[in-house]
């Protein structure tokens, strides 16, 4: 018999309180330490932050997915098959008749229709992933239609590379919710948004949402009606622990099972202890500086170019990250179609000073840089501050929590943002759209990173849109290669590092799967 959620949450909380004193979580509970104070919502129709997507991906499922070991292989999940019209604009999906929601309701085409329409109607900040196919609140009800319980038709506005729609549907925003449950909790036409924000869930994944305490923890419960192989563990608790040293200490004392954000020196200690394991994996995440060209200094191309020569990329990779990052200076991560090895920048003070002189800069000046107050951002920021100062560029580092960090970036209330971009799906357009497409060229008119930092991408913007429409894979690859070189040379983005995933665990943890995008980590096969 399944306990009422409130009672189950209370019992788990009590158990964890006891276990904390004993320095060991219950054997049926996976405890993960991460930085999750940036999470704003767990409604799958608007989630976007790393911690929120991580939790949502354990709760919800999409129509299709991809092979974690080979992202080029698309596979069915809630849809078991599909066909595509000759013009590439109409996709017809047949639903998986075995799939069930946590409520016990079958997953139908009506649920998929409601879920995908819902994202567009909510106008959420993540809706662009679906909206870029020409969907709007005015037309989406005509273009996404269930014909019966098992048949869903999606009509897109233009012809794109064959895999593009599938990758977007596989992302976190493609999550399918239980329409019967969500509709029962609608208030004033909010599509159940208020209810889903308040520690409730309506998914078909291995876990359900038990309790979310903003800035503190996210608790997940095993889905007793899960239609796939049952998860090994009953509970998952994701705790907000920002400090690397605190995460390491809690791992060593047994208070947590997984530490997601350790510094290199903490990894060194853990790696030498046979009681713990370090899991390495490829990540698509890219660390970058976004320069707001609305600032009078950053509007000067010579200043931007000079700043690209005022970072000790190799030094940071060797000392600050020590294996957790690799120097990477293009918008596509290694492993994506069209990725190139183009690294034109290194620390060169003479060249930087000459560029500043060409730009008419004769004295020192200051810029505000907003930094998340967690690692590795803190150490990377301090290293950049030191080398920028050698040319008279004084960075005022503003360390803020995750929520303010994102708010400042979204409102472009800053000069410089030290950020991380994780692709929403493993297709090159995820990053090309973000870094190089202006809203006037986006089918849905959505803002990109380029827009947020005030940059007019010029010919790169229509070129990126042409690349996503190219049907020939070899031609498409060549287009992205050209776009990247021009972008690295001319944009106000200083692309610095690609993340190397390193996760520390108790040696008893088996079955953890880490992914190439931040939504791909999978906990349902974990055992202790």
C-alpha positions as semicolon CSV with decimal commas, in nm:
position;residue;x (nm);y (nm);z (nm)
1;X;0,000;0,000;0,000
2;X;0,136;0,343;-0,094
3;X;0,144;0,598;0,186
4;X;-0,008;0,943;0,136
5;X;0,265;1,174;0,007
6;X;0,269;1,403;0,311
7;X;0,303;1,107;0,547
8;X;0,572;0,945;0,336
9;X;0,766;1,273;0,324
10;X;0,741;1,314;0,701
11;X;0,861;0,958;0,759
12;X;1,155;1,003;0,525
13;X;1,242;1,333;0,689
14;X;1,244;1,167;1,029
15;X;1,457;0,882;0,901
16;X;1,707;1,121;0,750
17;X;1,721;1,323;1,071
18;X;1,814;1,008;1,259
19;X;2,058;0,897;0,992
20;X;2,230;1,237;0,997
21;X;2,324;1,178;1,358
22;X;2,448;0,833;1,261
23;X;2,618;0,972;0,946
24;X;2,451;0,726;0,711
25;X;2,137;0,763;0,497
26;X;1,891;0,471;0,487
27;X;1,985;0,194;0,245
28;X;1,671;0,258;0,041
29;X;1,761;0,626;-0,008
30;X;2,008;0,789;-0,246
31;X;2,136;1,122;-0,113
32;X;2,295;1,358;-0,364
33;X;2,476;1,684;-0,281
34;X;2,456;1,954;-0,545
35;X;2,409;2,329;-0,587
36;X;2,033;2,372;-0,641
37;X;1,961;2,718;-0,507
38;X;1,901;2,835;-0,866
39;X;1,589;2,618;-0,912
40;X;1,282;2,834;-0,972
41;X;1,020;2,572;-1,062
42;X;0,970;2,198;-1,109
43;X;0,680;2,236;-1,352
44;X;0,816;2,047;-1,655
45;X;0,658;2,305;-1,884
46;X;0,885;2,583;-1,760
47;X;1,178;2,419;-1,582
48;X;1,521;2,526;-1,704
49;X;1,785;2,533;-1,430
50;X;2,032;2,244;-1,399
51;X;1,902;2,113;-1,066
52;X;1,541;2,142;-1,175
53;X;1,602;1,960;-1,501
54;X;1,794;1,688;-1,316
55;X;1,497;1,625;-1,088
56;X;1,237;1,660;-1,364
57;X;1,418;1,403;-1,577
58;X;1,364;1,139;-1,308
59;X;0,991;1,218;-1,293
60;X;0,881;1,274;-1,652
61;X;0,929;1,105;-1,987
62;X;0,910;1,225;-2,347
63;X;0,781;1,078;-2,672
64;X;1,131;0,984;-2,787
65;X;1,480;0,963;-2,640
66;X;1,828;0,882;-2,765
67;X;2,094;0,625;-2,688
68;X;2,304;0,763;-2,403
69;X;2,615;0,600;-2,553
70;X;2,541;0,709;-2,909
71;X;2,319;1,020;-2,927
72;X;2,280;0,980;-3,304
73;X;2,046;0,686;-3,237
74;X;1,690;0,803;-3,171
75;X;1,462;0,557;-2,992
76;X;1,098;0,551;-2,890
77;X;0,988;0,599;-2,531
78;X;0,625;0,705;-2,481
79;X;0,587;0,674;-2,857
80;X;0,678;0,335;-2,997
81;X;0,688;0,431;-3,367
82;X;0,649;0,724;-3,605
83;X;0,636;0,823;-3,971
84;X;0,738;1,143;-4,149
85;X;0,568;1,291;-4,454
86;X;0,770;1,328;-4,779
87;X;0,799;1,706;-4,730
88;X;0,937;1,655;-4,377
89;X;0,669;1,869;-4,212
90;X;0,417;1,618;-4,072
91;X;0,516;1,368;-3,803
92;X;0,272;1,097;-3,696
93;X;0,346;0,914;-3,369
94;X;0,196;0,592;-3,239
95;X;0,190;0,580;-2,860
96;X;0,338;0,301;-2,651
97;X;0,036;0,108;-2,516
98;X;0,234;-0,018;-2,214
99;X;0,311;0,327;-2,074
100;X;0,135;0,437;-1,754
101;X;0,141;0,750;-1,540
102;X;0,205;0,743;-1,166
103;X;-0,171;0,777;-1,120
104;X;-0,222;0,450;-1,306
105;X;-0,378;0,627;-1,605
106;X;-0,256;0,510;-1,947
107;X;-0,035;0,752;-2,142
108;X;-0,235;0,851;-2,449
109;X;-0,201;1,079;-2,750
110;X;-0,442;1,315;-2,572
111;X;-0,189;1,354;-2,292
112;X;0,087;1,428;-2,543
113;X;-0,136;1,677;-2,722
114;X;-0,217;1,856;-2,396
115;X;0,144;1,858;-2,275
116;X;0,304;1,997;-2,589
117;X;0,029;2,253;-2,644
118;X;0,057;2,348;-2,275
119;X;0,422;2,449;-2,309
120;X;0,337;2,689;-2,591
121;X;0,030;2,834;-2,418
122;X;0,225;2,892;-2,096
123;X;0,475;3,105;-2,292
124;X;0,743;2,979;-2,055
125;X;1,109;3,074;-2,091
126;X;1,181;2,720;-2,217
127;X;0,899;2,717;-2,472
128;X;1,137;2,828;-2,749
129;X;1,262;2,470;-2,782
130;X;0,923;2,374;-2,926
131;X;0,823;2,720;-3,048
132;X;1,109;2,730;-3,298
133;X;0,908;2,492;-3,517
134;X;0,657;2,767;-3,583
135;X;0,416;2,696;-3,299
136;X;0,238;2,984;-3,128
137;X;-0,057;3,008;-2,887
138;X;-0,267;3,102;-3,189
139;X;-0,185;2,798;-3,406
140;X;-0,058;2,521;-3,180
141;X;-0,403;2,368;-3,123
142;X;-0,435;2,314;-3,498
143;X;-0,082;2,185;-3,551
144;X;-0,049;1,941;-3,259
145;X;-0,348;1,703;-3,264
146;X;-0,446;1,369;-3,119
147;X;-0,652;1,168;-3,367
148;X;-0,734;0,896;-3,117
149;X;-0,585;0,743;-2,801
150;X;-0,283;0,608;-2,988
151;X;-0,218;0,860;-3,269
152;X;-0,055;1,203;-3,241
153;X;0,010;1,432;-3,537
154;X;0,261;1,719;-3,524
155;X;0,277;1,961;-3,817
156;X;0,578;2,193;-3,823
157;X;0,605;2,513;-4,022
158;X;0,924;2,441;-4,215
159;X;1,147;2,156;-4,324
160;X;1,447;2,092;-4,098
161;X;1,726;1,840;-4,064
162;X;1,550;1,504;-4,002
163;X;1,669;1,453;-3,644
164;X;1,607;1,808;-3,523
165;X;1,245;1,767;-3,407
166;X;1,323;1,434;-3,240
167;X;1,606;1,587;-3,037
168;X;1,386;1,875;-2,927
169;X;1,104;1,639;-2,827
170;X;1,355;1,434;-2,626
171;X;1,452;1,737;-2,417
172;X;1,311;1,820;-2,074
173;X;1,052;2,053;-2,226
174;X;0,907;1,756;-2,418
175;X;0,790;1,595;-2,092
176;X;0,442;1,443;-2,112
177;X;0,214;1,507;-1,814
178;X;-0,100;1,327;-1,702
179;X;-0,362;1,557;-1,854
180;X;-0,648;1,422;-1,641
181;X;-0,461;1,493;-1,318
182;X;-0,324;1,831;-1,425
183;X;-0,657;1,955;-1,563
184;X;-0,820;1,867;-1,231
185;X;-0,588;2,119;-1,064
186;X;-0,617;2,408;-1,311
187;X;-0,695;2,747;-1,157
188;X;-0,803;3,041;-1,372
189;X;-0,661;2,891;-1,691
190;X;-0,308;2,833;-1,555
191;X;-0,284;2,480;-1,706
192;X;-0,210;2,345;-1,358
193;X;0,108;2,553;-1,328
194;X;0,039;2,662;-0,971
195;X;-0,023;2,305;-0,860
196;X;0,286;2,164;-1,033
197;X;0,500;2,435;-0,875
198;X;0,388;2,334;-0,526
199;X;0,568;2,001;-0,475
200;X;0,333;1,805;-0,703
201;X;0,402;1,597;-1,010
202;X;0,209;1,409;-1,279
203;X;0,460;1,208;-1,476
204;X;0,523;0,858;-1,604
205;X;0,887;0,831;-1,500
206;X;1,054;0,610;-1,238
207;X;1,002;0,862;-0,957
208;X;0,745;1,113;-0,834
209;X;0,803;1,443;-0,658
210;X;0,778;1,407;-0,282
211;X;0,874;1,751;-0,158
212;X;1,064;2,053;-0,286
213;X;1,211;2,298;-0,038
214;X;1,346;2,587;-0,251
215;X;1,713;2,646;-0,189
216;X;1,736;2,341;0,037
217;X;1,632;2,007;-0,109
218;X;1,433;1,811;-0,365
219;X;1,290;1,479;-0,253
220;X;1,177;1,211;-0,498
221;X;0,977;0,893;-0,429
222;X;0,973;0,566;-0,622
223;X;0,677;0,549;-0,862
224;X;0,483;0,240;-0,755
225;X;0,301;0,237;-1,090
226;X;0,610;0,275;-1,305
227;X;0,562;0,078;-1,627
228;X;0,933;0,006;-1,679
229;X;1,183;-0,184;-1,463
230;X;1,128;-0,074;-1,104
231;X;1,396;0,156;-0,956
232;X;1,620;-0,011;-0,703
233;X;1,581;0,264;-0,445
234;X;1,271;0,398;-0,273
235;X;1,383;0,759;-0,227
236;X;1,617;1,017;-0,379
237;X;1,712;1,327;-0,182
238;X;1,899;1,604;-0,365
239;X;2,043;1,841;-0,106
240;X;2,173;2,192;-0,161
241;X;2,535;2,189;-0,050
242;X;2,728;2,461;-0,231
243;X;3,073;2,419;-0,076
244;X;3,305;2,154;-0,219
245;X;3,472;2,095;0,117
246;X;3,132;2,039;0,280
247;X;3,034;1,791;0,009
248;X;3,358;1,600;0,053
249;X;3,321;1,591;0,431
250;X;2,964;1,462;0,401
251;X;3,074;1,196;0,153
252;X;3,354;1,084;0,383
253;X;3,125;1,062;0,686
254;X;2,858;0,879;0,487
255;X;2,593;1,153;0,505
256;X;2,564;1,158;0,126
257;X;2,612;0,901;-0,148
258;X;2,701;1,129;-0,441
259;X;2,892;1,458;-0,452
260;X;2,827;1,647;-0,775
261;X;3,046;1,954;-0,721
262;X;3,390;1,881;-0,582
263;X;3,700;2,089;-0,643
264;X;4,014;1,923;-0,783
265;X;4,187;1,909;-0,444
266;X;3,884;1,736;-0,294
267;X;3,880;1,491;-0,585
268;X;4,248;1,420;-0,517
269;X;4,167;1,311;-0,162
270;X;3,862;1,107;-0,264
271;X;4,043;0,933;-0,551
272;X;4,309;0,802;-0,313
273;X;4,050;0,636;-0,088
274;X;3,921;0,290;-0,196
275;X;3,593;0,357;-0,014
276;X;3,498;0,603;-0,288
277;X;3,476;0,613;-0,665
278;X;3,519;0,891;-0,919
279;X;3,307;0,862;-1,232
280;X;3,434;1,043;-1,541
281;X;3,219;1,122;-1,842
282;X;3,186;1,353;-2,139
283;X;2,979;1,664;-2,089
284;X;2,840;1,910;-2,341
285;X;2,855;2,200;-2,093
286;X;3,060;2,505;-2,194
287;X;3,191;2,774;-1,958
288;X;3,196;3,122;-2,108
289;X;3,198;3,493;-2,041
290;X;2,904;3,685;-2,184
291;X;3,001;4,047;-2,247
292;X;2,710;4,290;-2,246
293;X;2,778;4,515;-2,545
294;X;2,537;4,775;-2,405
295;X;2,834;4,878;-2,189
296;X;3,037;5,157;-2,354
297;X;3,365;4,967;-2,324
298;X;3,229;4,628;-2,430
299;X;3,061;4,786;-2,733
300;X;3,416;4,842;-2,863
301;X;3,521;4,536;-3,071
302;X;3,888;4,597;-2,994
303;X;3,819;4,580;-2,619
304;X;3,632;4,251;-2,665
305;X;3,916;4,112;-2,875
306;X;4,173;4,224;-2,619
307;X;3,985;4,053;-2,337
308;X;4,002;3,724;-2,526
309;X;4,380;3,749;-2,499
310;X;4,369;3,830;-2,126
311;X;4,268;3,487;-1,996
312;X;4,519;3,218;-1,909
313;X;4,311;2,933;-2,049
314;X;4,574;2,663;-2,013
315;X;4,673;2,783;-1,668
316;X;4,314;2,768;-1,541
317;X;4,263;2,425;-1,695
318;X;4,579;2,292;-1,533
319;X;4,555;2,454;-1,190
320;X;4,197;2,553;-1,113
321;X;4,014;2,268;-1,286
322;X;4,286;2,000;-1,292
323;X;4,098;1,763;-1,515
324;X;3,746;1,898;-1,468
325;X;3,765;2,127;-1,774
326;X;3,937;2,131;-2,110
327;X;4,018;2,443;-2,310
328;X;3,742;2,491;-2,567
329;X;3,684;2,810;-2,766
330;X;3,395;2,735;-3,004
331;X;3,019;2,726;-2,955
332;X;2,973;2,354;-3,027
333;X;3,101;2,102;-2,772
334;X;3,320;1,813;-2,880
335;X;3,106;1,519;-2,987
336;X;2,843;1,727;-3,170
337;X;2,799;1,737;-3,547
338;X;3,026;2,010;-3,684
339;X;3,247;2,046;-3,376
340;X;3,598;2,170;-3,455
341;X;3,926;2,210;-3,273
342;X;3,975;2,586;-3,307
343;X;4,163;2,753;-3,022
344;X;4,302;3,085;-3,145
345;X;4,338;3,254;-2,805
346;X;4,596;3,232;-2,530
347;X;4,718;3,477;-2,270
348;X;4,912;3,746;-2,459
349;X;4,948;4,074;-2,272
350;X;5,134;4,256;-2,551
351;X;4,867;4,173;-2,808
352;X;4,589;4,269;-2,566
353;X;4,750;4,605;-2,488
354;X;4,798;4,676;-2,858
355;X;4,430;4,602;-2,925
356;X;4,321;4,829;-2,640
357;X;4,536;5,107;-2,784
358;X;4,382;5,053;-3,128
359;X;4,041;5,081;-2,965
360;X;4,129;5,420;-2,816
361;X;4,158;5,299;-2,454
362;X;4,434;5,490;-2,278
363;X;4,365;5,426;-1,909
364;X;4,228;5,175;-1,663
365;X;3,856;5,102;-1,647
366;X;3,625;4,881;-1,442
367;X;3,355;4,626;-1,527
368;X;3,111;4,439;-1,304
369;X;3,116;4,060;-1,341
370;X;2,836;3,851;-1,188
371;X;2,950;3,515;-1,054
372;X;2,762;3,227;-0,892
373;X;2,900;3,184;-0,540
374;X;2,988;2,819;-0,588
375;X;3,275;2,626;-0,744
376;X;3,431;2,624;-0,995
377;X;3,296;2,971;-1,076
378;X;3,465;3,136;-0,777
379;X;3,816;3,015;-0,859
380;X;3,778;3,072;-1,233
381;X;3,654;3,427;-1,173
382;X;3,943;3,513;-0,944
383;X;4,194;3,380;-1,196
384;X;4,039;3,588;-1,476
385;X;4,032;3,897;-1,254
386;X;4,407;3,863;-1,193
387;X;4,506;3,844;-1,560
388;X;4,261;4,112;-1,676
389;X;4,414;4,352;-1,423
390;X;4,755;4,326;-1,595
391;X;4,609;4,531;-1,882
392;X;4,419;4,776;-1,663
393;X;4,079;4,606;-1,683
394;X;3,951;4,592;-1,327
395;X;3,680;4,335;-1,268
396;X;3,445;4,397;-0,980
397;X;3,343;4,042;-0,893
398;X;2,987;4,023;-0,761
399;X;2,934;3,684;-0,598
400;X;2,563;3,600;-0,573
401;X;2,346;3,295;-0,511
402;X;2,209;3,090;-0,799
403;X;1,876;3,269;-0,826
404;X;2,023;3,617;-0,841
405;X;2,291;3,492;-1,080
406;X;2,020;3,383;-1,325
407;X;1,800;3,687;-1,266
408;X;2,084;3,925;-1,342
409;X;2,166;3,736;-1,661
410;X;1,806;3,718;-1,781
411;X;1,753;4,088;-1,714
412;X;2,099;4,175;-1,858
413;X;2,163;4,367;-1,536
414;X;2,540;4,328;-1,557
415;X;2,849;4,398;-1,764
416;X;2,988;4,046;-1,770
417;X;2,838;3,711;-1,680
418;X;3,051;3,410;-1,596
419;X;2,816;3,139;-1,711
420;X;2,765;2,781;-1,815
421;X;2,568;2,673;-2,118
422;X;2,439;2,316;-2,138
423;X;2,274;2,212;-2,466
424;X;1,903;2,139;-2,436
425;X;1,933;1,851;-2,684
426;X;2,230;1,687;-2,866
427;X;2,188;1,872;-3,195
428;X;2,420;2,157;-3,302
429;X;2,127;2,398;-3,336
430;X;2,081;2,397;-2,958
431;X;2,404;2,595;-2,923
432;X;2,396;2,775;-3,258
433;X;2,050;2,911;-3,179
434;X;2,166;3,028;-2,835
435;X;2,491;3,197;-2,931
436;X;2,437;3,315;-3,287
437;X;2,067;3,362;-3,379
438;X;1,893;3,693;-3,318
439;X;1,524;3,692;-3,240
440;X;1,423;3,846;-3,573
441;X;1,552;3,530;-3,744
442;X;1,406;3,282;-3,493
443;X;1,074;3,132;-3,610
444;X;0,918;3,200;-3,270
445;X;1,088;3,535;-3,216
446;X;1,246;3,420;-2,890
447;X;1,547;3,588;-2,732
448;X;1,882;3,412;-2,748
449;X;2,203;3,464;-2,555
450;X;2,307;3,696;-2,837
451;X;2,000;3,911;-2,775
452;X;2,045;3,906;-2,399
453;X;2,396;4,044;-2,431
454;X;2,286;4,300;-2,690
455;X;2,481;4,154;-2,982
456;X;2,368;4,175;-3,342
457;X;2,509;3,860;-3,500
458;X;2,479;3,992;-3,856
459;X;2,510;3,725;-4,128
460;X;2,580;3,453;-3,870
461;X;2,216;3,462;-3,757
462;X;2,055;3,366;-4,092
463;X;2,347;3,130;-4,159
464;X;2,268;2,934;-3,841
465;X;1,902;2,910;-3,941
466;X;2,005;2,787;-4,287
467;X;2,223;2,519;-4,127
468;X;1,937;2,371;-3,923
469;X;1,726;2,348;-4,239
470;X;1,996;2,175;-4,443
471;X;1,897;1,815;-4,524
472;X;2,241;1,698;-4,639
473;X;2,441;1,603;-4,329
474;X;2,785;1,669;-4,482
475;X;2,682;2,014;-4,604
476;X;2,525;2,090;-4,269
477;X;2,845;1,991;-4,091
478;X;3,053;2,225;-4,310
479;X;2,811;2,511;-4,243
480;X;2,853;2,478;-3,867
481;X;3,229;2,463;-3,901
482;X;3,232;2,798;-4,083
483;X;2,985;2,955;-3,840
484;X;3,197;2,859;-3,540
485;X;3,518;3,016;-3,666
486;X;3,347;3,345;-3,745
487;X;3,161;3,340;-3,413
488;X;3,474;3,276;-3,205
489;X;3,654;3,559;-3,384
490;X;3,382;3,825;-3,373
491;X;3,126;3,759;-3,098
492;X;3,120;3,915;-2,748
493;X;3,129;3,565;-2,601
494;X;3,456;3,440;-2,459
495;X;3,417;3,065;-2,488
496;X;3,670;2,910;-2,254
497;X;3,620;2,551;-2,141
498;X;3,422;2,235;-2,199
499;X;3,333;2,054;-1,881
500;X;3,466;1,707;-1,811
501;X;3,212;1,535;-1,591
502;X;3,357;1,413;-1,263
503;X;3,124;1,279;-0,996
504;X;3,239;1,135;-0,664
505;X;3,039;0,853;-0,508
506;X;3,049;0,605;-0,226
507;X;3,207;0,287;-0,366
508;X;2,885;0,100;-0,288
509;X;2,695;0,303;-0,552
510;X;2,640;0,112;-0,876
511;X;2,444;0,189;-1,189
512;X;2,481;0,569;-1,204
513;X;2,454;0,699;-1,560
514;X;2,591;1,044;-1,643
515;X;2,491;1,213;-1,966
516;X;2,622;1,454;-2,226
517;X;2,359;1,717;-2,151
518;X;2,256;1,831;-1,805
519;X;1,921;1,654;-1,833
520;X;2,070;1,311;-1,894
521;X;2,193;1,195;-1,553
522;X;1,986;0,890;-1,461
523;X;1,932;0,760;-1,110
524;X;1,672;0,489;-1,158
525;X;1,923;0,207;-1,210
526;X;2,132;0,307;-0,907
527;X;2,176;0,053;-0,630
528;X;2,362;0,066;-0,300
